[in-house]
Each structure stands twice: as structure tokens, then as C-alpha cells.
XYZ file of C-alpha atoms in Angstrom:
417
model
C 47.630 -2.633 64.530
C 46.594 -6.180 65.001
C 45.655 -5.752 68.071
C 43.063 -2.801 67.353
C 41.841 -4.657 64.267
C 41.072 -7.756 66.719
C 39.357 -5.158 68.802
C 37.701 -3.920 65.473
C 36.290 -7.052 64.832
C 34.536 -7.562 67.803
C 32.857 -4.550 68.142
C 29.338 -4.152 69.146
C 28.932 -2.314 65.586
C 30.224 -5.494 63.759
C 27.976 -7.956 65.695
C 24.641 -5.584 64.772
C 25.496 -5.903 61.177
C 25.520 -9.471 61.583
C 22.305 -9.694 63.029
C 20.812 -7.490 60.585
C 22.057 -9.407 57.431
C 20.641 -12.651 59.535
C 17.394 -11.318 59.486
C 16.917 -9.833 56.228
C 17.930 -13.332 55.021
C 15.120 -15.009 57.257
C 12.479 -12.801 56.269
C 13.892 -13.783 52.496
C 13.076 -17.166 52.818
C 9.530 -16.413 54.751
C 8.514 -13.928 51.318
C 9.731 -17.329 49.302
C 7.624 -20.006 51.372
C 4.448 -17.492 51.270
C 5.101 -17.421 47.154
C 5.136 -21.661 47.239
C 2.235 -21.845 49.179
C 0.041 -19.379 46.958
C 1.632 -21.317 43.746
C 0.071 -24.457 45.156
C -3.163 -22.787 46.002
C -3.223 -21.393 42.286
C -2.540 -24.667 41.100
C -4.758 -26.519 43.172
C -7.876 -24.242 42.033
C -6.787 -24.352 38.401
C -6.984 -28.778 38.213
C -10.201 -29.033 40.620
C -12.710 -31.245 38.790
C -16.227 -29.368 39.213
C -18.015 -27.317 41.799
C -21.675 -26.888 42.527
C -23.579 -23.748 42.733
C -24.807 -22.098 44.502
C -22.270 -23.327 47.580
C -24.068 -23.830 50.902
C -26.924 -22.529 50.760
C -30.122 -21.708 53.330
C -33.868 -21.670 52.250
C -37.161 -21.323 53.970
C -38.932 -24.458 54.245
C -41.052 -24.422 50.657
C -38.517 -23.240 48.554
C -37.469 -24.766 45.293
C -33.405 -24.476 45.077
C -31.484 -25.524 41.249
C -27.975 -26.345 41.629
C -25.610 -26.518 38.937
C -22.645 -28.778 39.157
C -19.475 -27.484 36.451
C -17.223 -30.040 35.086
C -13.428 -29.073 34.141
C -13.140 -28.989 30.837
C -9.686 -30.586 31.034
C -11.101 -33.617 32.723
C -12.164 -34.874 29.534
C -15.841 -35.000 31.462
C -19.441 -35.135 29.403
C -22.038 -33.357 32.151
C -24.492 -35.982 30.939
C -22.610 -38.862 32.454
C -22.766 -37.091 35.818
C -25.518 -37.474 38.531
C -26.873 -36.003 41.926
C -27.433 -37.676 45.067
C -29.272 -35.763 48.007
C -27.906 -37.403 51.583
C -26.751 -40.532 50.218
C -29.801 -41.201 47.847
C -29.388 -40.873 44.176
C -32.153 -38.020 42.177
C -34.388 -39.228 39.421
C -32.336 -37.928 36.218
C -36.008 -36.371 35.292
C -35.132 -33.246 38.019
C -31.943 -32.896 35.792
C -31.302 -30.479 32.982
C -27.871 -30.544 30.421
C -27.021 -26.802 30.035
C -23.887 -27.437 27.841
C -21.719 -30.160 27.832
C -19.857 -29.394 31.187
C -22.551 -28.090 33.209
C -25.547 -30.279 34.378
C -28.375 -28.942 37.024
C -30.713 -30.550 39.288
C -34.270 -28.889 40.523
C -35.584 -29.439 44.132
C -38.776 -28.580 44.688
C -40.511 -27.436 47.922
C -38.067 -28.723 49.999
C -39.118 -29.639 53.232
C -36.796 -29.231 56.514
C -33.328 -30.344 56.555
C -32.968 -34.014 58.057
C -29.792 -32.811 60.052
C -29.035 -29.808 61.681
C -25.869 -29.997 60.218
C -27.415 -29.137 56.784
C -28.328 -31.814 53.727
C -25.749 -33.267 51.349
C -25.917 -32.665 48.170
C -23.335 -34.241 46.039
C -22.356 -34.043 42.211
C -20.736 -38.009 40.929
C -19.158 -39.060 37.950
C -20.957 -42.175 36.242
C -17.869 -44.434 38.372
C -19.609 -43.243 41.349
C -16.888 -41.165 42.892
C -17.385 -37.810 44.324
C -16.891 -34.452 41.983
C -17.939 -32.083 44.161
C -20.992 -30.787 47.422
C -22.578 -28.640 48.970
C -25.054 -28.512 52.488
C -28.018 -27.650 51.832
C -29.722 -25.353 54.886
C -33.577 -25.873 55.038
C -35.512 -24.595 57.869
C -36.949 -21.215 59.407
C -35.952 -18.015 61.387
C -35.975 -18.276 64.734
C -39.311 -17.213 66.493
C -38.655 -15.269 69.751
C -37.483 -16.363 73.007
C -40.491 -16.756 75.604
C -40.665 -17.369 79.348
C -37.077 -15.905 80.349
C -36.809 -16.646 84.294
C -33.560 -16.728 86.180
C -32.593 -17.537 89.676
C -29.637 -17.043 92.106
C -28.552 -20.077 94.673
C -27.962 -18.523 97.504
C -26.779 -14.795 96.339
C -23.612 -16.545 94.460
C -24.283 -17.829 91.215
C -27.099 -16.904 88.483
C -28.816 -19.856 86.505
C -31.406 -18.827 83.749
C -33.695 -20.304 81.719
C -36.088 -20.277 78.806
C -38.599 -21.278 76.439
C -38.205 -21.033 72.420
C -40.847 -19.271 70.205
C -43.035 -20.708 68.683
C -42.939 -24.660 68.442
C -39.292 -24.218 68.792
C -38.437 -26.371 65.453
C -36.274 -24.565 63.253
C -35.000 -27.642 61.453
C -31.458 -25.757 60.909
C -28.938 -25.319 63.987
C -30.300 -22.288 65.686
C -27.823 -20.593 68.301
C -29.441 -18.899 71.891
C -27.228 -16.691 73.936
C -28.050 -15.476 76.752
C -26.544 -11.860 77.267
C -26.424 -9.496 80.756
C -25.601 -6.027 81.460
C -25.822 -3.517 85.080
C -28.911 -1.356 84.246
C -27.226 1.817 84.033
C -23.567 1.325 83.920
C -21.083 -1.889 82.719
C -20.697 -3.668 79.243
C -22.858 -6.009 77.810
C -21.815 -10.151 78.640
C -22.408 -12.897 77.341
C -23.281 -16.159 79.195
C -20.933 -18.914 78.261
C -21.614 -22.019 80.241
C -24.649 -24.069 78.644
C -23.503 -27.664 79.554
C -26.222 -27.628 82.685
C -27.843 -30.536 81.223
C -30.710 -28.901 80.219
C -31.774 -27.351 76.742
C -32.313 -23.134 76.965
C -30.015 -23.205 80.121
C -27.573 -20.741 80.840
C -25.116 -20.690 83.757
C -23.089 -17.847 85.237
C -20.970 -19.073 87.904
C -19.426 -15.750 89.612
C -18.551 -12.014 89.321
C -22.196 -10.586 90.068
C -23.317 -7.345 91.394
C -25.793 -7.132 94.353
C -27.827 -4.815 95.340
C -28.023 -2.935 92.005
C -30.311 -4.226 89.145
C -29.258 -6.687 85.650
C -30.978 -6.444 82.125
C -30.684 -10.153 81.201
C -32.186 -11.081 77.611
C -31.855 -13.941 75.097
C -31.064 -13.833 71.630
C -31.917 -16.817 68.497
C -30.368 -16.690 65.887
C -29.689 -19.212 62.353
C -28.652 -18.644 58.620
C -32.120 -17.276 58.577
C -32.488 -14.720 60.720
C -32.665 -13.200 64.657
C -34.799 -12.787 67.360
C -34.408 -11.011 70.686
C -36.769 -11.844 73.941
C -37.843 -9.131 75.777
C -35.256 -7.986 78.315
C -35.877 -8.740 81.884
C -34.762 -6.604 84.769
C -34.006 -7.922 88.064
C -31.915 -7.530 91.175
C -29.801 -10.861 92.354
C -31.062 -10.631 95.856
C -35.185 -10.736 94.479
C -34.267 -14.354 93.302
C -32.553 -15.840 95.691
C -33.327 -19.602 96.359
C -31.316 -21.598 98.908
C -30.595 -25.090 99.647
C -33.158 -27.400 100.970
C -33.403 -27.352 104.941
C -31.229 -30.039 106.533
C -31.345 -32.319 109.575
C -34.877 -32.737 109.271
C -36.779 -35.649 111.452
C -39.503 -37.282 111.863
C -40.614 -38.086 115.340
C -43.683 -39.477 117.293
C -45.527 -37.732 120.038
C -45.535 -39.505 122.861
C -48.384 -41.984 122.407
C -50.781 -39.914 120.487
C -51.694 -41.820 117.768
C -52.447 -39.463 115.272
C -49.735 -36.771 115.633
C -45.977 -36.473 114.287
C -43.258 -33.984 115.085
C -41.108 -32.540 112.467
C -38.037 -30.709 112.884
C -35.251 -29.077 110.541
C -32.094 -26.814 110.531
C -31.924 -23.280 108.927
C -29.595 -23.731 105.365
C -26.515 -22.278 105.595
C -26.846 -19.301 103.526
C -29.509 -17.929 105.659
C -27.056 -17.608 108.613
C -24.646 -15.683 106.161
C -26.853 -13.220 105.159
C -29.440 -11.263 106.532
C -32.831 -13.022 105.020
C -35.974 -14.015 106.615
C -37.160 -17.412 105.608
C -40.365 -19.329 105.590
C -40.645 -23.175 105.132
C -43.367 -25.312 103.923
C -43.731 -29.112 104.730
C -45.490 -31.651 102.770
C -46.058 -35.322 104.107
C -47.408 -38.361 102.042
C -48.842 -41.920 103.355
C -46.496 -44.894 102.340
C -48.527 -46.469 99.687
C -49.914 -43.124 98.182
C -48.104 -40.722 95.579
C -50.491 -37.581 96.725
C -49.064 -34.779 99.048
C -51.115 -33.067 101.775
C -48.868 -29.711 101.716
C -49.161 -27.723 104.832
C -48.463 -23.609 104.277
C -48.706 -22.161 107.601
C -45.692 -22.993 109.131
C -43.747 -19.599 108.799
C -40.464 -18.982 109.795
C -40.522 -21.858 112.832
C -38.102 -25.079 112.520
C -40.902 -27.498 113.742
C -43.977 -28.114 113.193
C -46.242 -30.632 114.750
C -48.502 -32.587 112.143
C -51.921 -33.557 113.348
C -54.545 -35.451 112.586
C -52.903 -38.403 110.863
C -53.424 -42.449 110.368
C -52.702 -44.405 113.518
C -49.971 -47.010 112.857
C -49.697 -45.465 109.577
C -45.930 -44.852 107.724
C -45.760 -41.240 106.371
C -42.815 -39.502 104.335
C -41.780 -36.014 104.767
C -40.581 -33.405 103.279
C -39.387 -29.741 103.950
C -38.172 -26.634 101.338
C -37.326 -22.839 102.122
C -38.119 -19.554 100.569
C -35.739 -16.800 101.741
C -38.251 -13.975 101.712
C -36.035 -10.939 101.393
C -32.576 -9.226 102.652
C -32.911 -5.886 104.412
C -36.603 -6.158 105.187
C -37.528 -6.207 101.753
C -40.639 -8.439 101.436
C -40.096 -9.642 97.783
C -40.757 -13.163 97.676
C -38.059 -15.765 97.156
C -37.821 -18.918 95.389
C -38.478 -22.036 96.977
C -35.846 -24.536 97.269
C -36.139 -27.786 95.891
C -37.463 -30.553 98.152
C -35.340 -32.086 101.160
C -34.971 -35.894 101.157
C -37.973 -37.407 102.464
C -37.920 -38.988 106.126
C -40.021 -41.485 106.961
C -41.784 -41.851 110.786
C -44.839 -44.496 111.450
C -47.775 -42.907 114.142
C -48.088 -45.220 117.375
C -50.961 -48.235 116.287
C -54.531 -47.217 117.755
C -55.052 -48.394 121.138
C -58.831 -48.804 120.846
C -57.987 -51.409 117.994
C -55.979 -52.878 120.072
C -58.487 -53.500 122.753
C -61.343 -54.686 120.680
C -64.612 -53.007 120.668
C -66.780 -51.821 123.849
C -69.873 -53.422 125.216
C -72.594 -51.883 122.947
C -74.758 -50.369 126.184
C -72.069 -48.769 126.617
C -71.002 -47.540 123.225
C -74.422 -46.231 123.057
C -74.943 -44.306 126.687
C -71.158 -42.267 124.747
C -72.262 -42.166 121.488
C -73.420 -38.313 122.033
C -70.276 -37.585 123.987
C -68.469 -38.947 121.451
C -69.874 -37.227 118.609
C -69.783 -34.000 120.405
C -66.372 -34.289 121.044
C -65.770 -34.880 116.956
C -67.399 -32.365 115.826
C -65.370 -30.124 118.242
C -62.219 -31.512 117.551
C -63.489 -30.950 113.911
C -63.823 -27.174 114.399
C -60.330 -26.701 116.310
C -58.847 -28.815 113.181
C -60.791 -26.305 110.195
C -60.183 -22.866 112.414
C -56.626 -23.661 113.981
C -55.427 -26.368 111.739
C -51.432 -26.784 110.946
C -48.796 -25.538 113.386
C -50.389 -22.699 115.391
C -50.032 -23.212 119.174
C -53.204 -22.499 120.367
C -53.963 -25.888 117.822
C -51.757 -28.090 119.200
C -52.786 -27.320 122.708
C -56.092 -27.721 122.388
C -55.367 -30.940 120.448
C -53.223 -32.356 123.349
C -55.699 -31.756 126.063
C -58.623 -33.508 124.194
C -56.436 -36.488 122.959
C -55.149 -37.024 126.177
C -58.358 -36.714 127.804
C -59.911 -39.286 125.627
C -57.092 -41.743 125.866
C -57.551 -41.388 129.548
C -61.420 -42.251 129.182
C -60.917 -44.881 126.944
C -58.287 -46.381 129.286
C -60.690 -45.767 132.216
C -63.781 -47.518 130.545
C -61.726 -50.537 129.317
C -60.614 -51.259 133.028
C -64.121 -51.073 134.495
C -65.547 -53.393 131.829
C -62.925 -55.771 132.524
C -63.644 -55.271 136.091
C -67.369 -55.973 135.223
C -66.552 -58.905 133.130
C -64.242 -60.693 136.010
């Protein structure tokens, strides 16, 4: 027998029980810590000095507001030995009114917008100075609806957008934007969450995108005073794709043609991994000016020779890309920002070099001369940029005139010795 009551004991039966009288006892002594806690909140509410009415509130800008601050009656407290103070600065008593002997109100008329988003302090003291009770005053006005909405995609795997508030975009009260997204026709509506791009009305979405099938993106405003929705934009990633500036690019001289520079690049990246068409654009500066001379006809080439320029002249360049479409669809792109500029200085004149021809001579190719401009002028208005039949016709006159030049400097030297 004392065997089996040993086994007894320790059955699995037993040990339930146990565990079952251990946890009625623990959720015993959660019911009694719940009762504490609400004791102390009862008591807490029951020996709180005053409060001040109404609690928080929000007004259009031109409203008057009357708060009322209400003294305990235990605290032994007179309402006319009270006053307000509005963000740290005290209230005339004239805006106050005694409305028994524990209640005393203040009147703020057309109040203007609130100094801090974060909403203005108004604060109820006893006549020591110490703090009875606040409350945040919200002054401003509803949001006015979200303009401009644009959005762009770098390089097919990321979506940045961006956007203008209504209005003059003061609301004078915190005013939240969020940018939400949903597939056209199928898929849940999202919420951009990554606004830290270090620009104001900037959303980010970093991955997880569709292709080839169509967003409604849209921003919405809203504040303790109301909403406002943009309209909604529809686009497909791949119509606003913009890639990475071209790389590699340099600057170099043309032989000795004084007046020409070669410029040269790499295809981004992203163009290689997908299957877009590109077209570049260059745009070249001299050293001491701040104006570009943008050149638009270069097309889908990775040169271009510049013509035309300053002899011994410093000049900055600079290429971007706009991936035209995927697929052979011609919807435009988005240029790419800028590549670093590259500097390159044309060859110095040679005829400044030499000095200036004998005048009888000058004049017998003065009408050569100005023939030849005014052709060269023609070839530069019809064929200007980086067309071949351009920069051939280009070559052959500038090298036929250095030639000449070269030609009639030796013979007057000859002349001269």
C-alpha cells in the first residue's frame, strides 16, 4: 500500500491539480494589482487641483476661444487669486472673468496662428506662481490640396516622389502628408513610409515594385482641421525611369585644331541591364563664365566632337542621359542629373602666335578670307553639333587654312630674309 500511494502521489493527475491551483492563485493576485492601480487612478483624479476647459483645443485662425480654469474646492483656492499665462507670458487680468469662486475664465480674441507647431501653452497659476493646470492651444487652417505630384524611378528599382503643398503651404498647426500607392486594378492600397530624403514633400519607396503594369500614386494633408487629397496620378515605373549620370567622360583636343574638342563617355550601367534606348545631351561652359552653351543633337552616340570654340581657351564639360523607353516604347525618360564636369583647354591660336601679316597681303586675302567665313558660317548654322557630314567639312577647311596660313608665313619670312 505504500508503495501504490507513492505511485499515487506522483501521478500525472496530481501534478495537473497543482498547476491549476498555481494559476488560479496568479491570476488572483493580477485581479488584485489591476484593483490597486484603478484605486490610485480614482484617487489621483479625486485630489487634482484644477483643470482648464476646453482641453486641447484647435481653431481657425480668427477665432475667439474662452477657457475656464476650475479650482478644487478642497484646495482651499479663491479663483480670483489665480492667473493665465499664454506661452510663457502672463494675460492682462482685464481678458479675465470670476464665474464663482472656484472657476475663473480668460477670453482670446482673434487669435492669430499658433507660434509652434506643437500647439500654444496656455497655463492656469496660483498667485505663488506655480502651475495648476494647461492646455495647447491649436491655431491654424485645413490643409489646402496637394499640387504638382511628380515621381521618378532610378533606374527601374526604386520610386522617389515629390510634391508641392496647396496653397501657400502655411498651415501654422503640424499638418501630416502621406503619400499612398496602389496597382491600378488589383493590390491594396500602401502607404509610403520613408520621408527622411532630406527634402520637405519627399517620399521614398525603396523596393517591392511592379513593372510593366500601371500605379495610382496620390498624396493626402491632413491636421486637427481637416483633409485634403491631390489628384491621383497614374503611371507605369518604366515611363519614369532616370539613370545615373554617364561615366568615364573626357575631354580631349583635336589634334591641333584650335577651336575643336572631343568628348567621350560610357553608357550607365542600367542601360546595359535592360533593354532602353538612350540619348545624351552635353553642355560645356568657358572657365571664367557661369553660362552653358547646351548642345541637343547628339542622340544616342558616346562622342561628340565640339566645334567652334575659343583657341587656348579652358572649357568644362558636362554630360546627362535620358533612357527613352524599354521595348520600343518612345515615352520620354527623365534626364539624369549632371556628370562631374571635366575640364580640357583648345590648342593657343597659331596666327597669334605668329604676329600679324604684311598688310598687302592681308588685303590681296581679305575676300578669300571672308568668303571662306561666311561658308564656314553656313556649315556651322545648317550642320552645327555632332553630325558627321559637320565635322568633315569642318576638318577639311580648318586644315586647309592652317596649311595656307603656314604656307604664307614661310614665304614672307622668305621675303623678309
Amino acid at each position: 500500500m505504500r508503495g501504490s500511494n507513492r505511485l499515487f502521489l506522483h501521478s500525472p493527475n496530481t501534478l495537473s491539480c497543482t498547476k491549476r491551483k498555481k494559476a488560479n492563485l496568479f491570476r488572483k493576485m493580477i485581479w488584485l494589482l489591476f484593483l490597486l492601480h484603478c484605486a490610485a487612478g480614482v484617487l489621483s483624479s479625486s485630489t487634482q487641483v484644477a483643470t482648464i476647459y476646453p482641453q486641447d483645443p484647435a481653431l481657425p485662425i480668427g477665432s475667439s476661444l474662452t477657457a475656464t480654469c476650475s479650482v478644487n474646492p478642497d484646495h482651499g483656492v479663491h479663483a480670483g487669486s489665480l492667473y493665465w499665462t499664454l506661452n510663457g507670458k502672463r494675460l492682462p487680468s482685464s481678458t479675465y472673468s470670476i464665474l464663482s469662486p472656484t472657476v475663473l475664465s480668460v477670453t482670446l480674441p482673434r487669435l492669430s496662428g499658433s507660434r509652434q507647431r506643437s500647439g500654444d501653452n496656455l497655463v492656469c497659476h496660483n498667485s505663488g506662481g506655480h502651475v495648476l493646470a494647461g492646455s495647447c492651444i491649436y491655431v491654424g487652417m485645413p490643409p489646402e490640396k496637394p499640387m504638382d505630384l511628380t515621381c521618378w524611378s532610378r533606374n527601374t528599382k526604386d520610386l522617389t516622389c515629390r510634391w508641392a503643398p496647396g496653397g501657400q503651404g502655411e498651415t501654422f498647426i503640424k499638418t501630416r502628408y502621406t503619400l499612398k500607392y496602389k496597382l491600378r486594378w488589383y493590390g491594396r492600397e500602401k502607404e509610403c513610409e520613408d520621408y527622411s530624403a532630406g527634402e520637405p514633400y519627399t517620399c521614398y519607396i525603396p523596393r517591392d515594385l511592379a513593372l510593366f503594369t500601371p500605379y495610382e500614386i496620390w498624396v493626402e494633408a491632413s491636421n486637427q482641421l481637416g483633409t485634403a487629397t491631390s489628384d491621383i496620378i497614374y503611371l507605369d515605373i518604366l515611363d519614369v525611369v532616370t539613370t545615373d549620370p554617364p561615366t568615364d567622360v573626357t575631354v580631349s583636343r583635336v589634334g591641333d585644331l584650335e577651336d575643336q574638342l572631343t568628348v567621350r563617355w560610357g553608357t550607365p550601367p542600367a542601360l546595359k541591364d535592360f533593354l532602353f534606348q538612350a540619348k545624351y545631351q552635353i553642355r560645356y561652359r568657358l572657365e571664367e563664365s557661369s553660362d552653358w552653351k547646351v548642345v541637343d543633337d547628339v542622340g544616342n552616340q558616346t562622342s561628340c566632337r565640339l566645334a567652334g570654340l575659343r583657341p587656348g581657351t579652358v572649357y568644362f564639360v558636362q554630360v546627362r542621359c535620358n533612357p527613352v523607353g524599354i521595348l520600343g516604347s518612345r515615352k520620354a525618360g527623365i534626364w539624369s542629373d549632371w556628370s562631374h564636369p571635366t575640364a580640357a583647354s583648345t590648342p593657343h591660336s597659331e596666327r597669334l602666335l605668329t604676329g600679324s601679316c604684311d598688310s598687302k597681303v592681308g588685303q590681296q586675302n581679305s575676300t578669300l578670307r571672308r568668303d571662306l567665313k561666311q561658308f564656314f558660317g553656313w556649315v556651322r548654322k545648317h550642320a552645327y553639333g555632332c553630325s558627321g557630314m559637320s565635322i568633315k567639312l569642318y576638318d577639311q577647311w580648318r586644315v586647309w587654312l592652317q596649311k595656307s596660313h603656314k604656307t604664307r608665313n614661310q614665304v614672307l619670312q622668305g621675303d623678309k630674309s
